């Protein structure tokens, strides 16, 4: 299948002033994960880009925890 799981540990420098993982870090992780998977299946093209990225944040993540992104290509195009 065209799926990837990418995991990282949350470090203090990734956190916002509330001490939780910054939303921008989550968005970056998801965007990079999708890009890596797309390039793995469709080549290292410079024509691959994110057109739209929309997120809903469900709960905070604290330092010392890990986050896993599961990305899947459902349909190319």
PDB file of N, CA and C in Angstrom:
ATOM      1  N   UNK A   1       0.829  -1.191   0.000  1.00  0.00           N
ATOM      2  CA  UNK A   1       0.000   0.000   0.000  1.00  0.00           C
ATOM      3  C   UNK A   1       0.866   1.245   0.000  1.00  0.00           C
ATOM      4  N   UNK A   2       0.295   2.332  -0.329  1.00  0.00           N
ATOM      5  CA  UNK A   2       1.024   3.603  -0.369  1.00  0.00           C
ATOM      6  C   UNK A   2       0.786   4.355   0.934  1.00  0.00           C
ATOM      7  N   UNK A   3       1.429   3.847   1.993  1.00  0.00           N
ATOM      8  CA  UNK A   3       1.259   4.401   3.336  1.00  0.00           C
ATOM      9  C   UNK A   3       2.619   4.534   4.012  1.00  0.00           C
ATOM     10  N   UNK A   4       2.751   5.532   4.850  1.00  0.00           N
ATOM     11  CA  UNK A   4       3.986   5.711   5.622  1.00  0.00           C
ATOM     12  C   UNK A   4       3.637   6.169   7.029  1.00  0.00           C
ATOM     13  N   UNK A   5       4.418   5.702   7.989  1.00  0.00           N
ATOM     14  CA  UNK A   5       4.322   6.157   9.376  1.00  0.00           C
ATOM     15  C   UNK A   5       5.635   6.843   9.714  1.00  0.00           C
ATOM     16  N   UNK A   6       5.556   8.082  10.155  1.00  0.00           N
ATOM     17  CA  UNK A   6       6.751   8.835  10.502  1.00  0.00           C
ATOM     18  C   UNK A   6       6.576   9.330  11.931  1.00  0.00           C
ATOM     19  N   UNK A   7       7.583   9.058  12.765  1.00  0.00           N
ATOM     20  CA  UNK A   7       7.485   9.328  14.196  1.00  0.00           C
ATOM     21  C   UNK A   7       8.626  10.219  14.664  1.00  0.00           C
ATOM     22  N   UNK A   8       8.319  11.118  15.603  1.00  0.00           N
ATOM     23  CA  UNK A   8       9.384  11.895  16.226  1.00  0.00           C
ATOM     24  C   UNK A   8       9.050  12.153  17.684  1.00  0.00           C
ATOM     25  N   UNK A   9      10.099  12.363  18.464  1.00  0.00           N
ATOM     26  CA  UNK A   9       9.949  12.667  19.886  1.00  0.00           C
ATOM     27  C   UNK A   9       9.869  14.173  20.070  1.00  0.00           C
ATOM     28  N   UNK A  10       9.000  14.597  20.950  1.00  0.00           N
ATOM     29  CA  UNK A  10       8.812  16.018  21.213  1.00  0.00           C
ATOM     30  C   UNK A  10       9.880  16.496  22.188  1.00  0.00           C
ATOM     31  N   UNK A  11      10.606  17.523  21.777  1.00  0.00           N
ATOM     32  CA  UNK A  11      11.650  18.114  22.608  1.00  0.00           C
ATOM     33  C   UNK A  11      11.221  19.513  23.040  1.00  0.00           C
ATOM     34  N   UNK A  12      11.842  20.018  24.081  1.00  0.00           N
ATOM     35  CA  UNK A  12      11.463  21.325  24.631  1.00  0.00           C
ATOM     36  C   UNK A  12      11.468  22.438  23.586  1.00  0.00           C
ATOM     37  N   UNK A  13      12.454  22.454  22.699  1.00  0.00           N
ATOM     38  CA  UNK A  13      12.567  23.537  21.727  1.00  0.00           C
ATOM     39  C   UNK A  13      11.406  23.537  20.722  1.00  0.00           C
ATOM     40  N   UNK A  14      10.640  22.462  20.644  1.00  0.00           N
ATOM     41  CA  UNK A  14       9.503  22.364  19.722  1.00  0.00           C
ATOM     42  C   UNK A  14       8.208  22.903  20.325  1.00  0.00           C
ATOM     43  N   UNK A  15       8.275  23.327  21.578  1.00  0.00           N
ATOM     44  CA  UNK A  15       7.061  23.690  22.308  1.00  0.00           C
ATOM     45  C   UNK A  15       6.784  25.195  22.293  1.00  0.00           C
ATOM     46  N   UNK A  16       5.510  25.518  22.484  1.00  0.00           N
ATOM     47  CA  UNK A  16       5.079  26.909  22.548  1.00  0.00           C
ATOM     48  C   UNK A  16       5.201  27.422  23.989  1.00  0.00           C
ATOM     49  N   UNK A  17       4.720  28.636  24.235  1.00  0.00           N
ATOM     50  CA  UNK A  17       4.843  29.233  25.571  1.00  0.00           C
ATOM     51  C   UNK A  17       4.006  28.485  26.615  1.00  0.00           C
ATOM     52  N   UNK A  18       3.044  27.699  26.191  1.00  0.00           N
ATOM     53  CA  UNK A  18       2.233  26.900  27.118  1.00  0.00           C
ATOM     54  C   UNK A  18       2.936  25.603  27.509  1.00  0.00           C
ATOM     55  N   UNK A  19       4.064  25.303  26.837  1.00  0.00           N
ATOM     56  CA  UNK A  19       4.812  24.090  27.139  1.00  0.00           C
ATOM     57  C   UNK A  19       4.308  22.865  26.401  1.00  0.00           C
ATOM     58  N   UNK A  20       3.507  23.074  25.370  1.00  0.00           N
ATOM     59  CA  UNK A  20       3.014  21.953  24.561  1.00  0.00           C
ATOM     60  C   UNK A  20       3.555  22.079  23.139  1.00  0.00           C
ATOM     61  N   UNK A  21       3.526  20.977  22.419  1.00  0.00           N
ATOM     62  CA  UNK A  21       4.037  20.959  21.040  1.00  0.00           C
ATOM     63  C   UNK A  21       3.361  22.047  20.207  1.00  0.00           C
ATOM     64  N   UNK A  22       4.174  22.867  19.569  1.00  0.00           N
ATOM     65  CA  UNK A  22       3.679  23.969  18.746  1.00  0.00           C
ATOM     66  C   UNK A  22       2.938  23.427  17.525  1.00  0.00           C
ATOM     67  N   UNK A  23       1.796  24.008  17.218  1.00  0.00           N
ATOM     68  CA  UNK A  23       0.992  23.575  16.073  1.00  0.00           C
ATOM     69  C   UNK A  23       1.742  23.646  14.756  1.00  0.00           C
ATOM     70  N   UNK A  24       2.633  24.604  14.635  1.00  0.00           N
ATOM     71  CA  UNK A  24       3.426  24.725  13.414  1.00  0.00           C
ATOM     72  C   UNK A  24       4.362  23.543  13.223  1.00  0.00           C
ATOM     73  N   UNK A  25       4.834  22.988  14.332  1.00  0.00           N
ATOM     74  CA  UNK A  25       5.690  21.798  14.254  1.00  0.00           C
ATOM     75  C   UNK A  25       4.874  20.602  13.746  1.00  0.00           C
ATOM     76  N   UNK A  26       3.648  20.488  14.215  1.00  0.00           N
ATOM     77  CA  UNK A  26       2.776  19.396  13.759  1.00  0.00           C
ATOM     78  C   UNK A  26       2.490  19.548  12.269  1.00  0.00           C
ATOM     79  N   UNK A  27       2.149  20.760  11.844  1.00  0.00           N
ATOM     80  CA  UNK A  27       1.870  21.005  10.432  1.00  0.00           C
ATOM     81  C   UNK A  27       3.084  20.706   9.566  1.00  0.00           C
ATOM     82  N   UNK A  28       4.263  21.092  10.036  1.00  0.00           N
ATOM     83  CA  UNK A  28       5.492  20.819   9.294  1.00  0.00           C
ATOM     84  C   UNK A  28       5.738  19.322   9.177  1.00  0.00           C
ATOM     85  N   UNK A  29       5.545  18.587  10.279  1.00  0.00           N
ATOM     86  CA  UNK A  29       5.739  17.141  10.260  1.00  0.00           C
ATOM     87  C   UNK A  29       4.793  16.485   9.254  1.00  0.00           C
ATOM     88  N   UNK A  30       3.529  16.893   9.256  1.00  0.00           N
ATOM     89  CA  UNK A  30       2.567  16.305   8.319  1.00  0.00           C
ATOM     90  C   UNK A  30       2.916  16.645   6.871  1.00  0.00           C
ATOM     91  N   UNK A  31       3.266  17.889   6.626  1.00  0.00           N
ATOM     92  CA  UNK A  31       3.617  18.306   5.272  1.00  0.00           C
ATOM     93  C   UNK A  31       4.841  17.550   4.765  1.00  0.00           C
ATOM     94  N   UNK A  32       5.858  17.419   5.601  1.00  0.00           N
ATOM     95  CA  UNK A  32       7.063  16.677   5.212  1.00  0.00           C
ATOM     96  C   UNK A  32       6.763  15.195   5.014  1.00  0.00           C
ATOM     97  N   UNK A  33       5.926  14.626   5.858  1.00  0.00           N
ATOM     98  CA  UNK A  33       5.569  13.211   5.736  1.00  0.00           C
ATOM     99  C   UNK A  33       4.865  12.936   4.412  1.00  0.00           C
ATOM    100  N   UNK A  34       3.926  13.803   4.061  1.00  0.00           N
ATOM    101  CA  UNK A  34       3.220  13.628   2.786  1.00  0.00           C
ATOM    102  C   UNK A  34       4.168  13.800   1.605  1.00  0.00           C
ATOM    103  N   UNK A  35       5.079  14.756   1.713  1.00  0.00           N
ATOM    104  CA  UNK A  35       6.041  14.968   0.639  1.00  0.00           C
ATOM    105  C   UNK A  35       6.983  13.782   0.463  1.00  0.00           C
ATOM    106  N   UNK A  36       7.459  13.228   1.572  1.00  0.00           N
ATOM    107  CA  UNK A  36       8.349  12.062   1.493  1.00  0.00           C
ATOM    108  C   UNK A  36       7.644  10.867   0.857  1.00  0.00           C
ATOM    109  N   UNK A  37       6.411  10.617   1.253  1.00  0.00           N
ATOM    110  CA  UNK A  37       5.672   9.495   0.682  1.00  0.00           C
ATOM    111  C   UNK A  37       5.410   9.708  -0.807  1.00  0.00           C
ATOM    112  N   UNK A  38       5.022  10.905  -1.164  1.00  0.00           N
ATOM    113  CA  UNK A  38       4.746  11.202  -2.575  1.00  0.00           C
ATOM    114  C   UNK A  38       5.997  11.027  -3.419  1.00  0.00           C
ATOM    115  N   UNK A  39       7.117  11.529  -2.945  1.00  0.00           N
ATOM    116  CA  UNK A  39       8.369  11.376  -3.689  1.00  0.00           C
ATOM    117  C   UNK A  39       8.802   9.917  -3.782  1.00  0.00           C
ATOM    118  N   UNK A  40       8.527   9.128  -2.749  1.00  0.00           N
ATOM    119  CA  UNK A  40       8.884   7.709  -2.773  1.00  0.00           C
ATOM    120  C   UNK A  40       8.134   6.962  -3.867  1.00  0.00           C
ATOM    121  N   UNK A  41       6.894   7.340  -4.120  1.00  0.00           N
ATOM    122  CA  UNK A  41       6.085   6.636  -5.117  1.00  0.00           C
ATOM    123  C   UNK A  41       6.115   7.268  -6.498  1.00  0.00           C
ATOM    124  N   UNK A  42       6.364   8.565  -6.570  1.00  0.00           N
ATOM    125  CA  UNK A  42       6.260   9.244  -7.864  1.00  0.00           C
ATOM    126  C   UNK A  42       7.544   9.921  -8.307  1.00  0.00           C
ATOM    127  N   UNK A  43       8.636   9.603  -7.647  1.00  0.00           N
ATOM    128  CA  UNK A  43       9.931  10.121  -8.083  1.00  0.00           C
ATOM    129  C   UNK A  43      10.288  11.424  -7.397  1.00  0.00           C
ATOM    130  N   UNK A  44      11.539  11.762  -7.500  1.00  0.00           N
ATOM    131  CA  UNK A  44      12.076  12.956  -6.849  1.00  0.00           C
ATOM    132  C   UNK A  44      11.875  14.174  -7.742  1.00  0.00           C
ATOM    133  N   UNK A  45      10.626  14.457  -8.043  1.00  0.00           N
ATOM    134  CA  UNK A  45      10.280  15.546  -8.955  1.00  0.00           C
ATOM    135  C   UNK A  45      10.210  16.876  -8.218  1.00  0.00           C
ATOM    136  N   UNK A  46      10.572  17.946  -8.905  1.00  0.00           N
ATOM    137  CA  UNK A  46      10.413  19.277  -8.313  1.00  0.00           C
ATOM    138  C   UNK A  46       9.019  19.832  -8.588  1.00  0.00           C
ATOM    139  N   UNK A  47       8.150  19.011  -9.176  1.00  0.00           N
ATOM    140  CA  UNK A  47       6.795  19.442  -9.496  1.00  0.00           C
ATOM    141  C   UNK A  47       5.770  19.028  -8.428  1.00  0.00           C
ATOM    142  N   UNK A  48       6.246  18.473  -7.322  1.00  0.00           N
ATOM    143  CA  UNK A  48       5.365  18.053  -6.239  1.00  0.00           C
ATOM    144  C   UNK A  48       5.272  19.188  -5.221  1.00  0.00           C
ATOM    145  N   UNK A  49       4.035  19.575  -4.882  1.00  0.00           N
ATOM    146  CA  UNK A  49       3.875  20.620  -3.870  1.00  0.00           C
ATOM    147  C   UNK A  49       2.551  20.431  -3.136  1.00  0.00           C
ATOM    148  N   UNK A  50       2.491  20.991  -1.946  1.00  0.00           N
ATOM    149  CA  UNK A  50       1.259  20.972  -1.167  1.00  0.00           C
ATOM    150  C   UNK A  50       0.350  22.073  -1.679  1.00  0.00           C
ATOM    151  N   UNK A  51      -0.868  21.715  -2.028  1.00  0.00           N
ATOM    152  CA  UNK A  51      -1.832  22.699  -2.513  1.00  0.00           C
ATOM    153  C   UNK A  51      -2.676  23.219  -1.358  1.00  0.00           C
ATOM    154  N   UNK A  52      -3.038  22.320  -0.454  1.00  0.00           N
ATOM    155  CA  UNK A  52      -3.872  22.711   0.676  1.00  0.00           C
ATOM    156  C   UNK A  52      -3.539  21.827   1.868  1.00  0.00           C
ATOM    157  N   UNK A  53      -3.493  22.423   3.046  1.00  0.00           N
ATOM    158  CA  UNK A  53      -3.240  21.675   4.270  1.00  0.00           C
ATOM    159  C   UNK A  53      -4.139  22.260   5.347  1.00  0.00           C
ATOM    160  N   UNK A  54      -5.040  21.444   5.848  1.00  0.00           N
ATOM    161  CA  UNK A  54      -5.979  21.880   6.879  1.00  0.00           C
ATOM    162  C   UNK A  54      -5.882  20.922   8.057  1.00  0.00           C
ATOM    163  N   UNK A  55      -5.774  21.469   9.265  1.00  0.00           N
ATOM    164  CA  UNK A  55      -5.605  20.635  10.458  1.00  0.00           C
ATOM    165  C   UNK A  55      -6.625  21.001  11.522  1.00  0.00           C
ATOM    166  N   UNK A  56      -7.013  19.992  12.282  1.00  0.00           N
ATOM    167  CA  UNK A  56      -7.801  20.187  13.492  1.00  0.00           C
ATOM    168  C   UNK A  56      -6.991  19.596  14.632  1.00  0.00           C
ATOM    169  N   UNK A  57      -6.634  20.424  15.589  1.00  0.00           N
ATOM    170  CA  UNK A  57      -5.836  19.981  16.723  1.00  0.00           C
ATOM    171  C   UNK A  57      -6.768  19.461  17.810  1.00  0.00           C
ATOM    172  N   UNK A  58      -6.562  18.208  18.219  1.00  0.00           N
ATOM    173  CA  UNK A  58      -7.481  17.560  19.148  1.00  0.00           C
ATOM    174  C   UNK A  58      -7.067  17.668  20.608  1.00  0.00           C
ATOM    175  N   UNK A  59      -5.767  17.587  20.872  1.00  0.00           N
ATOM    176  CA  UNK A  59      -5.285  17.673  22.255  1.00  0.00           C
ATOM    177  C   UNK A  59      -3.800  18.035  22.247  1.00  0.00           C
ATOM    178  N   UNK A  60      -3.314  18.572  23.364  1.00  0.00           N
ATOM    179  CA  UNK A  60      -1.904  18.968  23.423  1.00  0.00           C
ATOM    180  C   UNK A  60      -0.977  17.762  23.549  1.00  0.00           C
ATOM    181  N   UNK A  61       0.265  17.969  23.132  1.00  0.00           N
ATOM    182  CA  UNK A  61       1.308  16.953  23.272  1.00  0.00           C
ATOM    183  C   UNK A  61       2.428  17.585  24.094  1.00  0.00           C
ATOM    184  N   UNK A  62       2.881  16.845  25.096  1.00  0.00           N
ATOM    185  CA  UNK A  62       3.900  17.356  26.013  1.00  0.00           C
ATOM    186  C   UNK A  62       5.304  16.891  25.625  1.00  0.00           C
ATOM    187  N   UNK A  63       6.329  17.631  26.051  1.00  0.00           N
ATOM    188  CA  UNK A  63       7.702  17.199  25.802  1.00  0.00           C
ATOM    189  C   UNK A  63       7.936  15.810  26.390  1.00  0.00           C
ATOM    190  N   UNK A  64       8.779  15.046  25.717  1.00  0.00           N
ATOM    191  CA  UNK A  64       9.078  13.684  26.151  1.00  0.00           C
ATOM    192  C   UNK A  64       8.159  12.648  25.534  1.00  0.00           C
ATOM    193  N   UNK A  65       7.056  13.089  24.965  1.00  0.00           N
ATOM    194  CA  UNK A  65       6.137  12.174  24.278  1.00  0.00           C
ATOM    195  C   UNK A  65       6.579  12.047  22.822  1.00  0.00           C
ATOM    196  N   UNK A  66       5.984  11.111  22.109  1.00  0.00           N
ATOM    197  CA  UNK A  66       6.278  10.991  20.686  1.00  0.00           C
ATOM    198  C   UNK A  66       4.995  11.170  19.888  1.00  0.00           C
ATOM    199  N   UNK A  67       5.169  11.580  18.657  1.00  0.00           N
ATOM    200  CA  UNK A  67       4.059  11.813  17.744  1.00  0.00           C
ATOM    201  C   UNK A  67       4.302  10.982  16.492  1.00  0.00           C
ATOM    202  N   UNK A  68       3.273  10.328  16.002  1.00  0.00           N
ATOM    203  CA  UNK A  68       3.376   9.549  14.774  1.00  0.00           C
ATOM    204  C   UNK A  68       2.386  10.083  13.754  1.00  0.00           C
ATOM    205  N   UNK A  69       2.881  10.353  12.559  1.00  0.00           N
ATOM    206  CA  UNK A  69       2.021  10.745  11.445  1.00  0.00           C
ATOM    207  C   UNK A  69       1.853   9.529  10.557  1.00  0.00           C
ATOM    208  N   UNK A  70       0.618   9.193  10.248  1.00  0.00           N
ATOM    209  CA  UNK A  70       0.329   8.140   9.282  1.00  0.00           C
ATOM    210  C   UNK A  70      -0.262   8.821   8.062  1.00  0.00           C
ATOM    211  N   UNK A  71       0.435   8.713   6.944  1.00  0.00           N
ATOM    212  CA  UNK A  71      -0.015   9.352   5.708  1.00  0.00           C
ATOM    213  C   UNK A  71      -0.271   8.274   4.656  1.00  0.00           C
ATOM    214  N   UNK A  72      -1.258   8.536   3.801  1.00  0.00           N
ATOM    215  CA  UNK A  72      -1.648   7.546   2.794  1.00  0.00           C
ATOM    216  C   UNK A  72      -2.000   8.258   1.495  1.00  0.00           C
ATOM    217  N   UNK A  73      -1.529   7.700   0.403  1.00  0.00           N
ATOM    218  CA  UNK A  73      -1.925   8.202  -0.908  1.00  0.00           C
ATOM    219  C   UNK A  73      -3.163   7.423  -1.314  1.00  0.00           C
ATOM    220  N   UNK A  74      -4.271   8.123  -1.462  1.00  0.00           N
ATOM    221  CA  UNK A  74      -5.504   7.462  -1.870  1.00  0.00           C
ATOM    222  C   UNK A  74      -5.671   7.489  -3.388  1.00  0.00           C
ATOM    223  N   UNK A  75      -5.272   8.609  -3.981  1.00  0.00           N
ATOM    224  CA  UNK A  75      -5.438   8.754  -5.413  1.00  0.00           C
ATOM    225  C   UNK A  75      -4.458   9.792  -5.923  1.00  0.00           C
ATOM    226  N   UNK A  76      -3.616   9.437  -6.879  1.00  0.00           N
ATOM    227  CA  UNK A  76      -2.692  10.440  -7.417  1.00  0.00           C
ATOM    228  C   UNK A  76      -3.445  11.459  -8.267  1.00  0.00           C
ATOM    229  N   UNK A  77      -2.899  12.654  -8.302  1.00  0.00           N
ATOM    230  CA  UNK A  77      -3.511  13.657  -9.159  1.00  0.00           C
ATOM    231  C   UNK A  77      -3.895  14.898  -8.409  1.00  0.00           C
TER     232      UNK A  77
END
